mmCIF file of N, CA and C in Angstrom:
data_model
loop_
_atom_site.group_PDB
_atom_site.id
_atom_site.type_symbol
_atom_site.label_atom_id
_atom_site.label_comp_id
_atom_site.label_asym_id
_atom_site.label_seq_id
_atom_site.Cartn_x
_atom_site.Cartn_y
_atom_site.Cartn_z
ATOM 1 N N UNK A 1 24.122 -46.196 3.675
ATOM 2 C CA UNK A 1 23.394 -45.521 2.619
ATOM 3 C C UNK A 1 23.747 -44.040 2.651
ATOM 4 N N UNK A 2 24.191 -43.527 1.542
ATOM 5 C CA UNK A 2 24.509 -42.097 1.448
ATOM 6 C C UNK A 2 23.561 -41.466 0.453
ATOM 7 N N UNK A 3 22.884 -40.460 0.899
ATOM 8 C CA UNK A 3 21.988 -39.770 -0.016
ATOM 9 C C UNK A 3 22.785 -38.755 -0.823
ATOM 10 N N UNK A 4 22.304 -38.465 -1.987
ATOM 11 C CA UNK A 4 22.934 -37.463 -2.837
ATOM 12 C C UNK A 4 22.595 -36.089 -2.289
ATOM 13 N N UNK A 5 23.600 -35.240 -2.088
ATOM 14 C CA UNK A 5 23.304 -33.904 -1.568
ATOM 15 C C UNK A 5 22.475 -33.102 -2.557
ATOM 16 N N UNK A 6 21.689 -32.229 -2.008
ATOM 17 C CA UNK A 6 20.893 -31.352 -2.853
ATOM 18 C C UNK A 6 21.812 -30.343 -3.539
ATOM 19 N N UNK A 7 21.516 -29.953 -4.775
ATOM 20 C CA UNK A 7 22.401 -29.033 -5.488
ATOM 21 C C UNK A 7 22.402 -27.618 -4.923
ATOM 22 N N UNK A 8 21.477 -27.288 -4.047
ATOM 23 C CA UNK A 8 21.430 -25.937 -3.493
ATOM 24 C C UNK A 8 20.825 -25.982 -2.099
ATOM 25 N N UNK A 9 21.379 -25.200 -1.206
ATOM 26 C CA UNK A 9 20.785 -25.005 0.115
ATOM 27 C C UNK A 9 20.582 -23.517 0.299
ATOM 28 N N UNK A 10 19.928 -23.155 1.370
ATOM 29 C CA UNK A 10 19.724 -21.729 1.638
ATOM 30 C C UNK A 10 21.031 -21.017 1.946
ATOM 31 N N UNK A 11 21.993 -21.736 2.496
ATOM 32 C CA UNK A 11 23.226 -21.110 2.948
ATOM 33 C C UNK A 11 24.296 -21.019 1.869
ATOM 34 N N UNK A 12 24.404 -22.045 1.043
ATOM 35 C CA UNK A 12 25.555 -22.149 0.147
ATOM 36 C C UNK A 12 25.163 -22.868 -1.134
ATOM 37 N N UNK A 13 25.752 -22.441 -2.240
ATOM 38 C CA UNK A 13 25.563 -23.159 -3.504
ATOM 39 C C UNK A 13 26.577 -24.282 -3.592
ATOM 40 N N UNK A 14 26.112 -25.466 -3.934
ATOM 41 C CA UNK A 14 27.017 -26.570 -4.232
ATOM 42 C C UNK A 14 27.199 -26.588 -5.741
ATOM 43 N N UNK A 15 28.424 -26.393 -6.174
ATOM 44 C CA UNK A 15 28.730 -26.238 -7.597
ATOM 45 C C UNK A 15 29.370 -27.517 -8.119
ATOM 46 N N UNK A 16 28.585 -28.593 -8.122
ATOM 47 C CA UNK A 16 29.101 -29.909 -8.481
ATOM 48 C C UNK A 16 29.642 -29.979 -9.900
ATOM 49 N N UNK A 17 28.978 -29.327 -10.829
ATOM 50 C CA UNK A 17 29.378 -29.462 -12.230
ATOM 51 C C UNK A 17 30.389 -28.406 -12.672
ATOM 52 N N UNK A 18 30.721 -27.482 -11.787
ATOM 53 C CA UNK A 18 31.693 -26.439 -12.118
ATOM 54 C C UNK A 18 33.090 -26.917 -11.751
ATOM 55 N N UNK A 19 34.034 -26.857 -12.687
ATOM 56 C CA UNK A 19 35.411 -27.236 -12.338
ATOM 57 C C UNK A 19 35.912 -26.385 -11.166
ATOM 58 N N UNK A 20 36.627 -27.030 -10.253
ATOM 59 C CA UNK A 20 37.044 -26.329 -9.040
ATOM 60 C C UNK A 20 37.972 -25.161 -9.351
ATOM 61 N N UNK A 21 38.781 -25.278 -10.384
ATOM 62 C CA UNK A 21 39.648 -24.154 -10.779
ATOM 63 C C UNK A 21 38.815 -22.906 -11.084
ATOM 64 N N UNK A 22 37.652 -23.091 -11.685
ATOM 65 C CA UNK A 22 36.770 -21.957 -11.975
ATOM 66 C C UNK A 22 36.192 -21.362 -10.697
ATOM 67 N N UNK A 23 35.870 -22.222 -9.742
ATOM 68 C CA UNK A 23 35.333 -21.744 -8.468
ATOM 69 C C UNK A 23 36.387 -20.909 -7.743
ATOM 70 N N UNK A 24 37.611 -21.415 -7.702
ATOM 71 C CA UNK A 24 38.698 -20.710 -7.015
ATOM 72 C C UNK A 24 38.941 -19.336 -7.632
ATOM 73 N N UNK A 25 38.897 -19.261 -8.945
ATOM 74 C CA UNK A 25 39.260 -18.030 -9.646
ATOM 75 C C UNK A 25 38.094 -17.082 -9.896
ATOM 76 N N UNK A 26 36.921 -17.408 -9.379
ATOM 77 C CA UNK A 26 35.755 -16.553 -9.572
ATOM 78 C C UNK A 26 35.573 -15.666 -8.338
ATOM 79 N N UNK A 27 35.893 -14.369 -8.451
ATOM 80 C CA UNK A 27 35.814 -13.488 -7.280
ATOM 81 C C UNK A 27 34.387 -13.253 -6.787
ATOM 82 N N UNK A 28 33.381 -13.585 -7.594
ATOM 83 C CA UNK A 28 32.000 -13.371 -7.148
ATOM 84 C C UNK A 28 31.487 -14.506 -6.262
ATOM 85 N N UNK A 29 32.252 -15.590 -6.152
ATOM 86 C CA UNK A 29 31.859 -16.705 -5.291
ATOM 87 C C UNK A 29 32.357 -16.421 -3.879
ATOM 88 N N UNK A 30 31.461 -16.535 -2.923
ATOM 89 C CA UNK A 30 31.813 -16.220 -1.532
ATOM 90 C C UNK A 30 32.823 -17.220 -0.980
ATOM 91 N N UNK A 31 33.553 -16.784 0.044
ATOM 92 C CA UNK A 31 34.502 -17.686 0.701
ATOM 93 C C UNK A 31 33.780 -18.876 1.322
ATOM 94 N N UNK A 32 32.589 -18.660 1.850
ATOM 95 C CA UNK A 32 31.824 -19.762 2.432
ATOM 96 C C UNK A 32 31.493 -20.800 1.362
ATOM 97 N N UNK A 33 31.075 -20.349 0.198
ATOM 98 C CA UNK A 33 30.771 -21.272 -0.895
ATOM 99 C C UNK A 33 32.034 -21.989 -1.349
ATOM 100 N N UNK A 34 33.120 -21.256 -1.487
ATOM 101 C CA UNK A 34 34.394 -21.844 -1.898
ATOM 102 C C UNK A 34 34.837 -22.928 -0.918
ATOM 103 N N UNK A 35 34.840 -22.612 0.365
ATOM 104 C CA UNK A 35 35.306 -23.565 1.374
ATOM 105 C C UNK A 35 34.363 -24.754 1.517
ATOM 106 N N UNK A 36 33.069 -24.510 1.433
ATOM 107 C CA UNK A 36 32.103 -25.607 1.534
ATOM 108 C C UNK A 36 32.255 -26.562 0.365
ATOM 109 N N UNK A 37 32.431 -26.017 -0.831
ATOM 110 C CA UNK A 37 32.634 -26.871 -1.998
ATOM 111 C C UNK A 37 33.959 -27.620 -1.912
ATOM 112 N N UNK A 38 34.985 -26.977 -1.380
ATOM 113 C CA UNK A 38 36.274 -27.652 -1.199
ATOM 114 C C UNK A 38 36.135 -28.806 -0.218
ATOM 115 N N UNK A 39 35.457 -28.565 0.893
ATOM 116 C CA UNK A 39 35.279 -29.613 1.898
ATOM 117 C C UNK A 39 34.479 -30.780 1.336
ATOM 118 N N UNK A 40 33.409 -30.476 0.611
ATOM 119 C CA UNK A 40 32.594 -31.541 0.013
ATOM 120 C C UNK A 40 33.440 -32.380 -0.949
ATOM 121 N N UNK A 41 34.228 -31.703 -1.774
ATOM 122 C CA UNK A 41 35.060 -32.434 -2.740
ATOM 123 C C UNK A 41 36.150 -33.239 -2.041
ATOM 124 N N UNK A 42 36.717 -32.709 -0.971
ATOM 125 C CA UNK A 42 37.707 -33.469 -0.197
ATOM 126 C C UNK A 42 37.076 -34.720 0.403
ATOM 127 N N UNK A 43 35.913 -34.557 1.017
ATOM 128 C CA UNK A 43 35.240 -35.688 1.653
ATOM 129 C C UNK A 43 34.846 -36.760 0.647
ATOM 130 N N UNK A 44 34.615 -36.353 -0.591
ATOM 131 C CA UNK A 44 34.217 -37.291 -1.637
ATOM 132 C C UNK A 44 35.365 -37.653 -2.575
ATOM 133 N N UNK A 45 36.584 -37.294 -2.155
ATOM 134 C CA UNK A 45 37.808 -37.592 -2.904
ATOM 135 C C UNK A 45 37.738 -37.111 -4.352
ATOM 136 N N UNK A 46 37.228 -35.887 -4.510
ATOM 137 C CA UNK A 46 37.107 -35.296 -5.837
ATOM 138 C C UNK A 46 37.933 -34.017 -6.000
ATOM 139 N N UNK A 47 38.744 -33.702 -5.002
ATOM 140 C CA UNK A 47 39.589 -32.514 -5.089
ATOM 141 C C UNK A 47 41.004 -32.953 -5.436
ATOM 142 N N UNK A 48 41.509 -32.456 -6.543
ATOM 143 C CA UNK A 48 42.848 -32.825 -6.989
ATOM 144 C C UNK A 48 43.904 -32.045 -6.205
ATOM 145 N N UNK A 49 45.114 -32.581 -6.187
ATOM 146 C CA UNK A 49 46.187 -31.955 -5.413
ATOM 147 C C UNK A 49 46.446 -30.521 -5.862
ATOM 148 N N UNK A 50 46.498 -30.278 -7.175
ATOM 149 C CA UNK A 50 46.770 -28.914 -7.643
ATOM 150 C C UNK A 50 45.621 -27.964 -7.277
ATOM 151 N N UNK A 51 44.388 -28.482 -7.184
ATOM 152 C CA UNK A 51 43.256 -27.653 -6.773
ATOM 153 C C UNK A 51 43.371 -27.294 -5.289
ATOM 154 N N UNK A 52 43.805 -28.251 -4.488
ATOM 155 C CA UNK A 52 44.009 -28.012 -3.058
ATOM 156 C C UNK A 52 45.076 -26.940 -2.845
ATOM 157 N N UNK A 53 46.161 -27.043 -3.594
ATOM 158 C CA UNK A 53 47.244 -26.053 -3.504
ATOM 159 C C UNK A 53 46.747 -24.680 -3.955
ATOM 160 N N UNK A 54 45.981 -24.638 -5.040
ATOM 161 C CA UNK A 54 45.440 -23.369 -5.532
ATOM 162 C C UNK A 54 44.475 -22.749 -4.524
ATOM 163 N N UNK A 55 43.697 -23.584 -3.854
ATOM 164 C CA UNK A 55 42.784 -23.091 -2.821
ATOM 165 C C UNK A 55 43.563 -22.382 -1.717
ATOM 166 N N UNK A 56 44.620 -23.019 -1.231
ATOM 167 C CA UNK A 56 45.391 -22.408 -0.153
ATOM 168 C C UNK A 56 46.174 -21.197 -0.641
ATOM 169 N N UNK A 57 46.582 -21.183 -1.888
ATOM 170 C CA UNK A 57 47.232 -19.995 -2.443
ATOM 171 C C UNK A 57 46.255 -18.824 -2.441
ATOM 172 N N UNK A 58 45.012 -19.091 -2.819
ATOM 173 C CA UNK A 58 44.004 -18.020 -2.800
ATOM 174 C C UNK A 58 43.717 -17.576 -1.372
ATOM 175 N N UNK A 59 43.635 -18.518 -0.455
ATOM 176 C CA UNK A 59 43.273 -18.180 0.920
ATOM 177 C C UNK A 59 44.341 -17.319 1.601
ATOM 178 N N UNK A 60 45.585 -17.392 1.143
ATOM 179 C CA UNK A 60 46.632 -16.556 1.742
ATOM 180 C C UNK A 60 46.394 -15.076 1.462
ATOM 181 N N UNK A 61 45.661 -14.783 0.393
ATOM 182 C CA UNK A 61 45.395 -13.383 0.055
ATOM 183 C C UNK A 61 44.032 -12.906 0.555
ATOM 184 N N UNK A 62 43.301 -13.761 1.249
ATOM 185 C CA UNK A 62 41.964 -13.419 1.739
ATOM 186 C C UNK A 62 41.994 -13.127 3.234
ATOM 187 N N UNK A 63 41.138 -12.234 3.660
ATOM 188 C CA UNK A 63 40.933 -12.004 5.099
ATOM 189 C C UNK A 63 39.772 -12.902 5.505
ATOM 190 N N UNK A 64 40.084 -13.935 6.269
ATOM 191 C CA UNK A 64 39.079 -14.924 6.648
ATOM 192 C C UNK A 64 38.213 -14.389 7.789
ATOM 193 N N UNK A 65 36.903 -14.277 7.546
ATOM 194 C CA UNK A 65 36.009 -13.859 8.632
ATOM 195 C C UNK A 65 36.028 -14.882 9.770
ATOM 196 N N UNK A 66 35.858 -14.413 10.977
ATOM 197 C CA UNK A 66 35.891 -15.276 12.160
ATOM 198 C C UNK A 66 34.878 -16.410 12.045
ATOM 199 N N UNK A 67 33.706 -16.119 11.487
ATOM 200 C CA UNK A 67 32.668 -17.146 11.409
ATOM 201 C C UNK A 67 32.997 -18.263 10.421
ATOM 202 N N UNK A 68 34.052 -18.115 9.629
ATOM 203 C CA UNK A 68 34.460 -19.173 8.698
ATOM 204 C C UNK A 68 35.704 -19.919 9.169
ATOM 205 N N UNK A 69 36.228 -19.565 10.326
ATOM 206 C CA UNK A 69 37.463 -20.189 10.821
ATOM 207 C C UNK A 69 37.300 -21.691 11.034
ATOM 208 N N UNK A 70 36.175 -22.120 11.586
ATOM 209 C CA UNK A 70 35.953 -23.551 11.807
ATOM 210 C C UNK A 70 35.865 -24.290 10.482
ATOM 211 N N UNK A 71 35.154 -23.713 9.525
ATOM 212 C CA UNK A 71 35.045 -24.334 8.204
ATOM 213 C C UNK A 71 36.423 -24.450 7.561
ATOM 214 N N UNK A 72 37.222 -23.400 7.638
ATOM 215 C CA UNK A 72 38.570 -23.424 7.076
ATOM 216 C C UNK A 72 39.421 -24.489 7.757
ATOM 217 N N UNK A 73 39.293 -24.630 9.061
ATOM 218 C CA UNK A 73 40.095 -25.634 9.772
ATOM 219 C C UNK A 73 39.704 -27.051 9.371
ATOM 220 N N UNK A 74 38.465 -27.253 8.983
ATOM 221 C CA UNK A 74 38.030 -28.578 8.520
ATOM 222 C C UNK A 74 38.632 -28.907 7.160
ATOM 223 N N UNK A 75 38.820 -27.878 6.337
ATOM 224 C CA UNK A 75 39.441 -28.088 5.024
ATOM 225 C C UNK A 75 40.909 -28.383 5.236
#
């Protein structure tokens, strides 16, 4: 039995209805939110190949905080 995740937590917004391309290209979305949404979509087989590539293209230009290294490694 898998429960449906809540649309919002205290730590991160889950942007289920927002196209991932919009999430990647929105500079106001935190890296934690971006990576968490990417991981959720990967785990649920909802991240397309071009979105995955775009995510890593964006991440090459970002300075990843140490506290997000584990999350990034999971993606």
